[in-house]
Short mmCIF file of C-alpha atoms in Angstrom, two decimals:
data_model
loop_
_atom_site.label_atom_id
_atom_site.label_comp_id
_atom_site.label_asym_id
_atom_site.label_seq_id
_atom_site.Cartn_x
_atom_site.Cartn_y
_atom_site.Cartn_z
CA MET A 469 -52.60 9.46 -26.79
CA PRO A 470 -49.37 9.78 -25.37
CA ARG A 471 -46.91 12.14 -27.54
CA ALA A 472 -44.35 8.21 -27.53
CA GLU A 473 -47.54 6.20 -28.31
CA ARG A 474 -48.41 8.73 -31.73
CA ARG A 475 -44.54 8.66 -32.30
CA ALA A 476 -44.43 4.99 -32.65
CA ALA A 477 -47.47 4.76 -34.58
CA GLN A 478 -46.79 6.94 -36.97
CA GLY A 479 -43.07 4.28 -37.20
CA GLN A 480 -41.13 7.20 -35.27
CA HIS A 481 -38.69 7.13 -32.27
CA TRP A 482 -36.90 9.09 -30.40
CA PRO A 483 -32.80 9.77 -30.96
CA ARG A 484 -31.81 7.11 -28.76
CA ARG A 485 -29.11 8.52 -25.63
CA MET A 486 -26.34 7.88 -25.60
CA ASP A 487 -24.63 5.24 -22.15
CA PRO A 488 -21.78 8.42 -21.13
CA VAL A 489 -19.55 5.45 -20.14
CA GLU A 490 -19.67 4.03 -23.10
CA ASP A 491 -18.72 7.01 -25.31
CA THR A 492 -16.30 7.44 -23.14
CA LEU A 493 -14.66 4.36 -23.51
CA ARG A 494 -15.20 4.11 -26.89
CA ARG A 495 -13.42 7.02 -27.29
CA LEU A 496 -10.19 5.81 -25.45
CA ARG A 497 -10.18 2.23 -27.45
CA GLU A 498 -10.30 4.49 -30.01
CA ALA A 499 -7.41 6.35 -28.93
CA PHE A 500 -6.17 2.70 -28.20
CA SER A 501 -6.70 1.33 -31.87
CA SER A 502 -5.06 4.08 -33.27
CA GLY A 503 -1.87 3.33 -32.50
CA ARG A 504 -1.20 6.47 -30.08
CA THR A 505 -0.28 5.58 -26.87
CA ARG A 506 2.33 2.14 -27.93
CA PRO A 507 5.24 4.88 -28.96
CA ALA A 508 7.87 4.28 -26.26
CA GLU A 509 8.53 8.33 -26.67
CA PHE A 510 4.26 8.67 -25.80
CA ARG A 511 4.58 6.78 -23.32
CA ALA A 512 7.73 8.84 -21.64
CA ALA A 513 6.42 12.27 -22.44
CA GLN A 514 2.65 11.04 -20.14
CA LEU A 515 5.41 9.74 -17.34
CA GLN A 516 7.08 12.94 -17.42
CA GLY A 517 3.52 14.65 -16.71
CA LEU A 518 2.52 12.43 -14.75
CA GLY A 519 6.07 13.07 -11.74
CA ARG A 520 4.96 17.30 -12.48
CA PHE A 521 1.54 16.28 -11.54
CA LEU A 522 3.47 15.31 -8.37
CA GLN A 523 6.04 18.31 -7.97
CA ASP A 524 3.52 20.44 -9.04
CA ASN A 525 0.57 20.23 -7.61
CA ARG A 526 3.08 18.99 -3.49
CA GLN A 527 1.30 21.22 -1.08
CA LEU A 528 -2.88 20.14 -2.78
CA LEU A 529 -1.42 16.73 -2.05
CA LEU A 530 -0.53 17.10 1.26
CA ASP A 531 -3.89 19.78 2.22
CA ALA A 532 -6.22 16.85 0.40
CA LEU A 533 -4.18 14.13 2.22
CA ALA A 534 -3.95 15.92 5.77
CA GLN A 535 -8.15 16.08 5.16
CA ASP A 536 -8.88 12.47 3.90
CA LEU A 537 -6.84 11.26 7.22
CA HIS A 538 -5.22 13.75 9.42
CA LYS A 539 -1.70 12.37 7.52
CA SER A 540 1.93 14.57 8.39
CA ASN A 541 3.45 16.08 6.01
CA PHE A 542 5.87 13.18 6.80
CA GLU A 543 3.21 10.18 6.15
CA ALA A 544 2.51 12.07 3.49
CA GLU A 545 5.90 12.63 1.89
CA VAL A 546 7.03 9.46 2.92
CA SER A 547 3.95 7.05 1.55
CA GLU A 548 2.67 8.58 -1.10
CA ILE A 549 4.49 11.50 -2.44
CA ALA A 550 7.69 9.80 -2.58
CA ILE A 551 6.83 6.35 -3.50
CA SER A 552 4.51 7.60 -6.79
CA GLN A 553 7.25 9.75 -8.15
CA SER A 554 9.55 6.87 -7.26
CA GLU A 555 7.68 4.82 -8.98
CA VAL A 556 7.77 7.25 -12.17
CA ASP A 557 11.27 7.11 -11.93
CA LEU A 558 11.70 4.02 -11.95
CA ALA A 559 9.61 2.96 -15.04
CA LEU A 560 11.82 6.39 -16.90
CA ARG A 561 14.68 4.87 -16.58
CA ASN A 562 13.80 0.89 -17.45
CA LEU A 563 10.80 2.23 -20.18
CA GLN A 564 13.11 0.59 -22.90
CA THR A 565 14.99 -1.98 -21.32
CA TRP A 566 11.07 -3.28 -20.31
CA MET A 567 9.55 -2.91 -25.07
CA LYS A 568 12.12 -4.63 -26.05
CA ASP A 569 11.76 -7.79 -27.28
CA GLU A 570 13.04 -10.76 -26.07
CA LYS A 571 15.43 -13.27 -27.67
CA VAL A 572 14.94 -16.97 -26.27
CA SER A 573 16.14 -20.29 -27.19
CA LYS A 574 16.04 -21.74 -30.78
CA ASN A 575 15.93 -25.72 -31.83
CA LEU A 576 17.52 -27.41 -34.73
CA ALA A 577 14.96 -26.78 -36.68
CA THR A 578 14.56 -22.31 -35.79
CA GLN A 579 18.45 -21.82 -36.36
CA LEU A 580 17.55 -18.97 -39.36
CA ASP A 581 15.00 -18.64 -37.05
CA SER A 582 13.96 -14.88 -35.31
CA ALA A 583 12.09 -16.23 -32.22
CA PHE A 584 11.70 -13.76 -29.86
CA ILE A 585 8.54 -12.66 -26.90
CA ARG A 586 6.81 -9.14 -26.87
CA LYS A 587 5.69 -7.13 -24.22
CA GLU A 588 2.28 -6.10 -25.81
CA PRO A 589 -0.04 -4.07 -24.23
CA PHE A 590 -3.85 -4.87 -23.27
CA GLY A 591 -5.78 -2.76 -24.21
CA LEU A 592 -8.21 -1.00 -21.92
CA VAL A 593 -7.82 -0.84 -18.73
CA LEU A 594 -9.36 -0.36 -15.51
CA ILE A 595 -7.86 0.81 -11.97
CA ILE A 596 -10.43 1.10 -9.40
CA ALA A 597 -8.33 2.29 -6.15
CA PRO A 598 -8.96 2.07 -2.54
CA TRP A 599 -8.85 4.92 0.10
CA ASN A 600 -6.60 4.52 2.94
CA TYR A 601 -3.21 5.26 0.06
CA PRO A 602 -5.87 7.31 -1.79
CA LEU A 603 -2.55 8.72 -4.19
CA ASN A 604 -0.20 6.26 -4.61
CA LEU A 605 -2.34 2.49 -4.23
CA THR A 606 -3.81 5.23 -7.28
CA LEU A 607 -0.73 6.69 -9.49
CA VAL A 608 1.63 3.10 -8.42
CA PRO A 609 -0.65 0.87 -10.55
CA LEU A 610 -1.34 3.78 -13.31
CA VAL A 611 2.14 4.60 -13.81
CA GLY A 612 2.41 0.91 -14.87
CA ALA A 613 -0.10 1.03 -17.06
CA ILE A 614 0.27 4.11 -19.00
CA ALA A 615 4.52 2.38 -19.63
CA ALA A 616 2.86 -0.68 -21.10
CA GLY A 617 1.46 2.30 -23.16
CA ASN A 618 -2.60 1.11 -22.10
CA CYS A 619 -5.68 3.08 -22.32
CA VAL A 620 -6.89 3.81 -18.75
CA VAL A 621 -9.81 4.56 -16.57
CA LEU A 622 -9.92 5.82 -13.24
CA LYS A 623 -11.34 5.21 -10.21
CA PRO A 624 -11.15 6.62 -7.10
CA SER A 625 -12.00 6.06 -4.31
CA GLU A 626 -14.72 8.76 -3.01
CA ILE A 627 -14.03 7.77 0.66
CA SER A 628 -11.25 10.28 0.19
CA LYS A 629 -13.13 13.09 -1.22
CA SER A 630 -10.30 15.95 -1.15
CA VAL A 631 -7.91 13.64 -3.33
CA GLU A 632 -10.69 12.39 -5.46
CA LYS A 633 -11.35 15.69 -6.13
CA VAL A 634 -7.40 17.02 -6.81
CA LEU A 635 -7.08 13.10 -9.12
CA ALA A 636 -10.08 14.04 -11.15
CA GLU A 637 -9.83 17.97 -11.32
CA VAL A 638 -6.36 18.08 -12.16
CA LEU A 639 -3.88 15.17 -12.67
CA PRO A 640 -5.85 15.07 -16.50
CA CYS A 641 -4.56 18.78 -17.44
CA TYR A 642 -0.94 16.56 -17.25
CA LEU A 643 -1.94 13.76 -19.16
CA ASP A 644 -3.35 12.74 -22.84
CA GLN A 645 -7.66 12.84 -22.16
CA SER A 646 -7.57 10.88 -25.10
CA CYS A 647 -6.37 8.39 -23.50
CA LEU A 648 -7.47 8.86 -19.28
CA ALA A 649 -10.81 9.01 -18.17
CA VAL A 650 -11.58 9.75 -14.40
CA ALA A 651 -14.04 7.84 -13.25
CA LEU A 652 -16.63 9.47 -10.69
CA GLY A 653 -18.53 7.44 -7.94
CA GLY A 654 -19.28 5.37 -5.91
CA PRO A 655 -20.61 2.04 -5.26
CA THR A 656 -23.61 2.10 -7.99
CA GLU A 657 -21.43 4.10 -10.27
CA THR A 658 -18.28 1.40 -9.94
CA ALA A 659 -20.82 -1.17 -10.59
CA ARG A 660 -21.70 0.31 -13.58
CA LEU A 661 -18.43 0.78 -14.80
CA LEU A 662 -17.82 -2.79 -14.08
CA GLU A 663 -21.30 -4.30 -16.57
CA HIS A 664 -19.02 -2.05 -19.28
CA ARG A 665 -15.87 -5.06 -21.42
CA PHE A 666 -12.43 -4.19 -20.15
CA ASP A 667 -9.61 -5.66 -21.48
CA TYR A 668 -8.03 -5.74 -17.82
CA ILE A 669 -9.06 -5.32 -13.92
CA PHE A 670 -7.24 -3.90 -11.36
CA PHE A 671 -8.09 -3.59 -7.63
CA THR A 672 -7.03 -2.82 -4.70
CA GLY A 673 -9.32 -4.30 -2.08
CA SER A 674 -11.13 -5.35 0.84
CA PRO A 675 -11.71 -9.02 -0.25
CA SER A 676 -15.74 -8.61 -0.30
CA VAL A 677 -15.42 -6.55 -2.97
CA GLY A 678 -12.98 -7.73 -5.24
CA LYS A 679 -15.50 -11.01 -5.31
CA ILE A 680 -17.53 -8.46 -6.97
CA VAL A 681 -14.83 -7.39 -8.84
CA MET A 682 -13.84 -11.32 -10.13
CA ALA A 683 -17.59 -12.32 -11.49
CA ALA A 684 -17.64 -8.93 -13.41
CA ALA A 685 -14.59 -9.76 -15.39
CA ALA A 686 -16.01 -13.12 -15.87
CA LYS A 687 -18.99 -12.54 -17.72
CA HIS A 688 -15.93 -11.22 -20.28
CA LEU A 689 -13.63 -13.14 -19.35
CA THR A 690 -11.21 -10.24 -18.83
CA PRO A 691 -8.25 -11.10 -16.92
CA VAL A 692 -7.89 -8.95 -13.33
CA THR A 693 -5.21 -8.41 -11.01
CA LEU A 694 -6.87 -8.50 -6.79
CA GLU A 695 -4.89 -6.77 -4.45
CA LEU A 696 -6.23 -7.50 -1.13
CA GLY A 697 -6.31 -7.30 2.56
CA GLY A 698 -5.94 -9.42 6.12
CA LYS A 699 -4.63 -10.55 9.51
CA ASN A 700 -0.90 -9.89 9.41
CA PRO A 701 0.38 -12.36 11.65
CA CYS A 702 3.42 -10.75 14.01
CA TYR A 703 5.40 -13.17 15.47
CA VAL A 704 7.91 -12.29 18.68
CA ASP A 705 10.25 -14.47 20.32
CA ASP A 706 11.50 -14.52 23.44
CA ASP A 707 14.83 -14.36 22.69
CA CYS A 708 14.12 -10.26 22.54
CA ASP A 709 14.42 -7.02 22.82
CA PRO A 710 11.66 -6.00 24.11
CA GLN A 711 12.44 -2.01 23.85
CA THR A 712 13.18 -2.64 20.23
CA VAL A 713 10.41 -4.91 19.25
CA ALA A 714 7.78 -1.64 21.03
CA ASN A 715 9.56 0.60 18.55
CA ARG A 716 9.16 -1.06 15.63
CA VAL A 717 5.86 -2.66 16.26
CA THR A 718 4.61 0.72 17.24
CA TRP A 719 5.85 2.56 14.86
CA PHE A 720 4.51 0.49 11.38
CA ARG A 721 1.06 -0.61 13.43
CA TYR A 722 0.29 3.04 14.17
CA PHE A 723 1.74 4.87 10.98
CA ASN A 724 -2.19 5.85 8.82
CA ALA A 725 -4.06 5.16 12.10
CA GLY A 726 -3.16 1.50 11.26
CA GLN A 727 -5.08 1.71 7.84
CA THR A 728 -2.21 -0.22 5.50
CA CYS A 729 -3.73 -3.84 4.20
CA VAL A 730 0.50 -4.83 5.03
CA ALA A 731 0.18 -3.56 9.15
CA PRO A 732 1.09 -6.45 11.80
CA ASP A 733 -2.74 -7.37 12.89
CA TYR A 734 -1.54 -9.35 16.21
CA VAL A 735 0.77 -10.31 17.39
CA LEU A 736 1.85 -13.49 19.80
CA CYS A 737 4.41 -14.36 22.45
CA SER A 738 4.93 -16.02 25.05
CA PRO A 739 2.79 -14.92 28.32
CA GLU A 740 5.92 -14.36 29.58
CA THR A 741 7.26 -12.01 26.45
CA ARG A 742 3.28 -10.21 26.32
CA GLU A 743 4.45 -8.63 30.16
CA ARG A 744 7.79 -7.52 29.31
CA LEU A 745 6.16 -6.48 25.81
CA LEU A 746 3.65 -4.23 26.90
CA PRO A 747 5.39 -2.11 28.77
CA ALA A 748 7.81 -1.34 26.11
CA LEU A 749 4.34 -0.15 23.65
CA GLN A 750 3.95 1.86 26.19
CA ASN A 751 6.66 3.38 26.19
CA ALA A 752 6.39 3.80 22.42
CA ILE A 753 3.20 5.25 22.36
CA THR A 754 4.27 7.83 24.48
CA ARG A 755 7.64 9.18 22.96
CA PHE A 756 5.97 8.70 19.06
CA TYR A 757 2.75 10.39 20.26
CA GLY A 758 3.22 12.39 23.72
CA ASP A 759 1.72 11.89 26.93
CA ASP A 760 -2.17 12.94 24.57
CA PRO A 761 -1.99 12.02 21.04
CA GLN A 762 -5.30 12.91 20.23
CA SER A 763 -3.67 16.26 20.91
CA SER A 764 0.30 14.67 17.89
CA PRO A 765 0.02 16.13 14.38
CA ASN A 766 1.71 12.74 13.35
CA LEU A 767 -1.40 10.17 14.32
CA GLY A 768 -3.76 9.67 11.04
CA ARG A 769 -7.48 9.68 11.88
CA ILE A 770 -10.50 7.48 10.69
CA ILE A 771 -11.28 7.91 7.01
CA SER A 772 -14.45 7.53 8.52
CA GLN A 773 -18.06 7.43 10.30
CA LYS A 774 -19.03 4.06 9.26
CA HIS A 775 -15.82 2.98 10.07
CA PHE A 776 -14.97 4.49 13.12
CA LYS A 777 -18.06 2.71 14.44
CA ARG A 778 -16.94 -0.17 12.92
CA LEU A 779 -13.24 -0.18 15.14
CA GLN A 780 -15.21 1.48 17.47
CA GLY A 781 -17.39 -1.76 18.74
CA LEU A 782 -13.94 -3.84 18.30
CA LEU A 783 -12.58 -2.50 20.98
CA GLY A 784 -15.42 -4.67 23.32
CA CYS A 785 -12.79 -7.17 22.18
CA GLY A 786 -11.16 -8.88 25.19
CA ARG A 787 -8.77 -6.08 28.40
CA VAL A 788 -7.70 -2.84 26.74
CA ALA A 789 -3.83 -2.63 28.67
CA ILE A 790 -3.04 0.14 26.65
CA GLY A 791 -5.34 3.44 25.04
CA GLY A 792 -8.52 2.81 24.93
CA GLN A 793 -10.47 6.74 24.58
CA SER A 794 -11.37 7.71 21.62
CA ASP A 795 -13.64 10.49 20.28
CA GLU A 796 -15.97 10.08 17.47
CA SER A 797 -16.57 14.13 16.92
CA GLU A 798 -12.72 13.50 15.31
CA LEU A 799 -12.72 10.09 13.65
CA TYR A 800 -9.82 10.18 16.70
CA ILE A 801 -9.18 6.50 18.42
CA ALA A 802 -6.39 5.90 20.16
CA PRO A 803 -3.34 3.71 19.80
CA THR A 804 -4.53 0.35 21.29
CA VAL A 805 -3.22 -3.00 22.99
CA LEU A 806 -6.09 -5.01 23.89
CA VAL A 807 -5.11 -8.75 25.87
CA ASP A 808 -6.98 -11.46 26.94
CA VAL A 809 -8.44 -11.89 23.41
CA GLN A 810 -10.65 -14.76 22.80
CA GLU A 811 -9.67 -16.48 18.64
CA THR A 812 -13.76 -16.71 18.13
CA GLU A 813 -14.15 -12.98 19.28
CA PRO A 814 -14.87 -10.18 16.04
CA VAL A 815 -11.65 -8.49 15.82
CA MET A 816 -9.76 -11.93 15.28
CA GLN A 817 -12.19 -13.05 13.21
CA GLU A 818 -11.65 -9.92 10.73
CA GLU A 819 -9.04 -7.57 9.08
CA ILE A 820 -9.22 -4.58 11.97
CA PHE A 821 -7.77 -0.81 10.25
CA GLY A 822 -7.52 0.93 12.32
CA PRO A 823 -4.64 1.64 15.21
CA ILE A 824 -5.83 -1.41 17.33
CA LEU A 825 -3.17 -4.67 18.07
CA PRO A 826 -4.07 -7.36 19.34
CA LEU A 827 -1.13 -9.47 21.75
CA VAL A 828 -2.71 -13.11 21.60
CA THR A 829 -0.43 -15.41 24.02
CA VAL A 830 1.00 -19.01 22.78
CA ARG A 831 2.72 -21.12 25.04
CA SER A 832 5.15 -22.43 22.07
CA LEU A 833 6.88 -21.28 18.18
CA ASP A 834 5.38 -24.47 17.08
CA GLU A 835 1.97 -23.31 18.39
CA ALA A 836 2.92 -19.90 16.92
CA ILE A 837 2.97 -21.25 13.79
CA ASP A 838 0.43 -23.88 13.79
CA PHE A 839 -2.05 -20.64 14.49
CA ILE A 840 -0.93 -18.86 11.66
CA ASN A 841 -1.55 -21.32 8.98
CA ARG A 842 -4.25 -22.48 10.11
CA ARG A 843 -5.87 -19.00 8.93
CA GLU A 844 -5.73 -17.75 5.35
CA LYS A 845 -2.48 -16.55 4.04
CA PRO A 846 -1.49 -13.34 5.04
CA LEU A 847 -0.13 -10.79 2.97
CA ALA A 848 2.35 -10.65 4.51
CA LEU A 849 4.19 -11.72 8.16
CA TYR A 850 6.37 -10.01 10.84
CA ALA A 851 8.96 -12.11 13.56
CA PHE A 852 11.18 -10.83 15.52
CA SER A 853 14.73 -13.44 17.42
CA ASN A 854 17.62 -12.60 18.11
CA SER A 855 18.07 -16.48 17.09
CA SER A 856 18.39 -16.22 13.59
CA GLN A 857 17.40 -19.97 13.39
CA VAL A 858 13.50 -18.15 14.76
CA VAL A 859 13.73 -16.55 12.68
CA GLN A 860 14.40 -19.79 9.08
CA ARG A 861 12.35 -21.12 11.05
CA VAL A 862 8.85 -18.89 10.62
CA LEU A 863 9.39 -17.95 8.18
CA ALA A 864 10.08 -22.21 6.33
CA GLN A 865 7.16 -23.08 7.52
CA THR A 866 4.70 -20.55 7.58
CA SER A 867 3.06 -19.11 3.49
CA SER A 868 2.70 -15.88 2.90
CA GLY A 869 2.80 -12.62 0.37
CA GLY A 870 5.82 -10.96 1.77
CA PHE A 871 8.12 -11.21 5.34
CA CYS A 872 10.70 -8.56 7.04
CA GLY A 873 12.13 -10.48 9.64
CA ASN A 874 13.42 -8.57 12.86
CA ASP A 875 11.45 -5.58 11.37
CA GLY A 876 8.57 -3.99 9.83
CA PHE A 877 7.52 -2.47 6.19
CA MET A 878 10.75 -2.10 4.74
CA HIS A 879 10.22 -5.05 2.56
CA MET A 880 7.67 -2.50 0.44
CA THR A 881 10.70 -0.53 0.40
CA LEU A 882 12.82 -2.82 -2.75
CA ALA A 883 11.85 -1.42 -5.91
CA SER A 884 13.04 -5.42 -6.23
CA LEU A 885 10.61 -7.63 -4.12
CA PRO A 886 8.01 -8.32 -4.99
CA PHE A 887 4.63 -7.37 -3.87
CA GLY A 888 1.28 -9.17 -3.55
CA GLY A 889 -0.53 -11.59 -1.79
CA VAL A 890 -0.95 -16.08 -2.01
CA ALA A 891 -4.04 -17.83 -2.03
CA ARG A 892 -7.68 -15.39 -1.86
CA LEU A 893 -5.56 -12.23 -1.21
CA GLY A 894 -3.68 -12.11 -4.51
CA VAL A 895 -5.59 -12.88 -7.51
CA TYR A 896 -2.89 -12.58 -11.00
CA CYS A 897 -5.03 -13.97 -13.92
CA LEU A 898 -1.26 -12.91 -16.58
CA SER A 899 0.31 -14.88 -18.44
CA THR A 900 3.86 -14.40 -17.32
CA GLY A 901 5.59 -17.71 -19.19
CA THR A 902 5.33 -20.50 -15.69
CA ALA A 903 3.59 -24.00 -17.74
CA PRO A 904 0.11 -24.11 -17.34
CA GLY A 905 -0.87 -25.84 -13.92
CA ALA A 906 2.15 -24.27 -12.81
CA PRO A 907 1.03 -21.62 -10.36
CA ARG A 908 3.54 -20.26 -8.20
CA SER A 909 3.84 -18.41 -5.68
CA VAL A 910 6.96 -16.27 -5.49
CA PRO A 911 7.21 -14.36 -1.86
CA GLY A 912 9.31 -10.66 -1.27
CA CYS A 913 11.23 -11.92 1.17
CA LEU A 914 13.28 -8.77 3.94
CA CYS A 915 15.73 -10.35 7.30
CA SER A 916 17.85 -8.71 8.91
CA PHE A 917 19.28 -12.02 11.46
CA THR A 918 20.73 -10.33 14.27
CA LEU A 919 18.41 -7.72 16.25
CA PRO A 920 20.29 -5.14 18.93
CA GLN A 921 19.77 -4.39 22.50
CA PRO A 922 19.62 -0.50 22.79
CA THR A 923 22.98 1.08 24.11
CA GLY A 924 21.26 3.21 26.46
CA GLN A 925 23.33 6.48 24.73
CA PRO A 926 21.93 9.20 23.16
CA TRP A 927 22.71 9.53 19.93
CA HIS A 928 22.78 12.61 17.32
CA LEU A 929 21.67 12.86 13.89
CA SER A 930 23.60 15.61 12.04
CA PRO A 931 21.78 17.74 9.84
CA ALA A 932 20.85 17.35 6.39
CA PRO A 933 22.41 19.25 3.57
CA CYS A 934 18.27 20.85 3.03
CA PRO A 935 15.43 22.29 5.85
CA GLN A 936 12.77 20.14 4.13
CA LEU A 937 15.32 16.80 4.80
CA HIS A 938 16.48 17.36 7.91
CA HIS A 939 13.10 17.69 9.13
CA SER A 940 12.09 14.55 8.09
CA CYS A 941 15.38 12.61 8.59
CA LYS A 942 14.43 13.69 12.22
CA ALA A 943 11.23 12.66 12.25
CA LEU A 944 12.61 8.72 10.79
CA ALA A 945 15.69 8.09 12.84
CA SER A 946 13.44 9.16 15.94
CA ARG A 947 11.57 5.80 15.48
CA LEU A 948 14.91 3.77 15.64
CA GLY A 949 15.84 4.10 18.65
CA ASN A 950 16.92 7.25 21.22
CA LEU A 951 17.77 9.17 19.01
CA LYS A 952 18.43 13.49 19.41
CA ALA A 953 19.41 16.40 16.67
CA GLY A 954 22.43 17.39 17.14
CA PRO A 955 26.30 16.92 15.00
CA GLY A 956 28.72 14.91 14.86
CA LYS A 957 30.46 12.92 12.94
CA PRO A 958 28.92 10.38 10.46
CA VAL A 959 28.13 7.13 10.49
CA SER A 960 25.98 4.50 8.96
CA LEU A 961 21.80 4.45 9.45
CA CYS A 962 23.00 0.38 9.00
CA ASP A 963 24.83 0.52 13.12
CA LEU A 964 20.95 1.58 14.59
CA GLY A 965 20.94 -2.59 12.82
CA SER A 966 18.14 -1.09 10.98
CA HIS A 967 17.41 -2.23 7.39
CA PHE A 968 15.43 2.24 7.43
CA PRO A 969 16.94 3.33 4.23
CA SER A 970 18.20 6.78 3.88
CA PRO A 971 14.83 9.41 4.12
CA ALA A 972 16.87 10.50 1.37
CA HIS A 973 15.94 7.87 -1.07
CA PHE A 974 12.63 8.64 -0.55
CA LEU A 975 12.01 12.75 -0.41
CA SER A 976 14.97 13.57 -2.82
CA GLU A 977 17.12 12.71 -5.71
CA ARG A 978 19.39 15.90 -4.87
CA VAL A 979 21.08 14.67 -2.24
CA GLU A 980 22.61 11.61 -2.68
CA PRO A 981 21.60 8.48 0.38
CA GLU A 982 25.45 8.36 2.15
CA GLU A 983 25.39 12.40 2.02
CA ALA A 984 21.89 12.62 3.86
CA VAL A 985 21.73 11.72 7.41
CA LYS A 986 24.14 10.16 8.99
CA VAL A 987 23.91 8.49 13.13
CA LEU A 988 26.68 8.55 15.20
CA PRO A 989 26.70 7.73 19.11
CA GLN A 990 27.76 10.23 21.24
#
């Protein structure tokens, strides 16, 4: 008789093996139940530890981002490290205010009573992060969870392996490990993780995986935030300067090799504007990435073989007007513009998430608005025109998670604007004080109602107080117009008609914004 059967016959059983995930979750729940995370001093200490992690390991993080996505130092600084640090600083500045009870009005019968809203942490929070901004989109939700007094299970993406390794091995050294756990693994391990009950789940990723997360959360009635991607339209009016539009569209379309959830997924314009826009886009791509973009240090790479193959398939849609080259050994796809694309082709049916930009022709603004409204509500929407009425009309007659007029990305730089999708691209199961049955969509909007014509004059960029910042200032300013380094009398960047903030806001708290970067006409 086998040993197991003999032990069972004798009434003996093997000791039950503890599920390591269950053991970790129990430890975190015990830490939360003890009240350890509730004091403001503890939360502030954890946030400060997160700030030290970013400062102490800056070069390690830059190297990891370069290995995973071929991110340049400029892109990594601006879109990953600086944004994460800004979120830490914002939470530290406002922590006491956020934690205060919110007094509410009283009626006649309760005048002698106290009535207030108290903000309480959920408890145990699961954060599932994506691979395209593997630091930013992991740490920014973590800042919020820590500031609110929660314990956290952090699940970085297994696809961005180098950043995952840093987050798993280095980050816990800076935080209280009784209140934080980093979970590793792929879809199988994530599915096992989702079988357990959490008090809140924050997921960033694709709608298809978002459905899986929401279904798992529903089994435990766990509240969720789902930040999901989609197809973001960009309308370009006939009344605009094509080169100014091309400079801005090129910069925020091919930033991070197009692997950005708020990047424009396609351009809507008239046939006449398309013909004016194509040479302008070619000129902007050459200016930003050189005659051979593959050798440019500023152009990222596709994250994996799987995504490369998917994008390579999309190059067969319509007709390639610019770019189209690819190199599988480097996971390189050139900045590409497609024309003559049909609505039914795959490139118009799925989020592209790569350096490919279809130009779709429409006959009028009405047709463009109808084209946008026939589809799912986008995460972001862009409109370019010298006419403020056109920009206002696109804003008024469409619905999107965020809107930017005559610029791109810049609504993302404002902590004062909300960020998220509408309908299926942004799910928030939260008690926000809104009356039941009265859901609200709160898009973040940033509009510039002036789209200046290029003057044709060269511009000078005055030296910033530190070399590292000066280099980043030059890189940012070069995307705005015809700029060159040199001395000059200071005036504001706003004179270029751009919403780009001073790079000092992103890169260094030691430098006041007005001292950091100055430009003027020669």
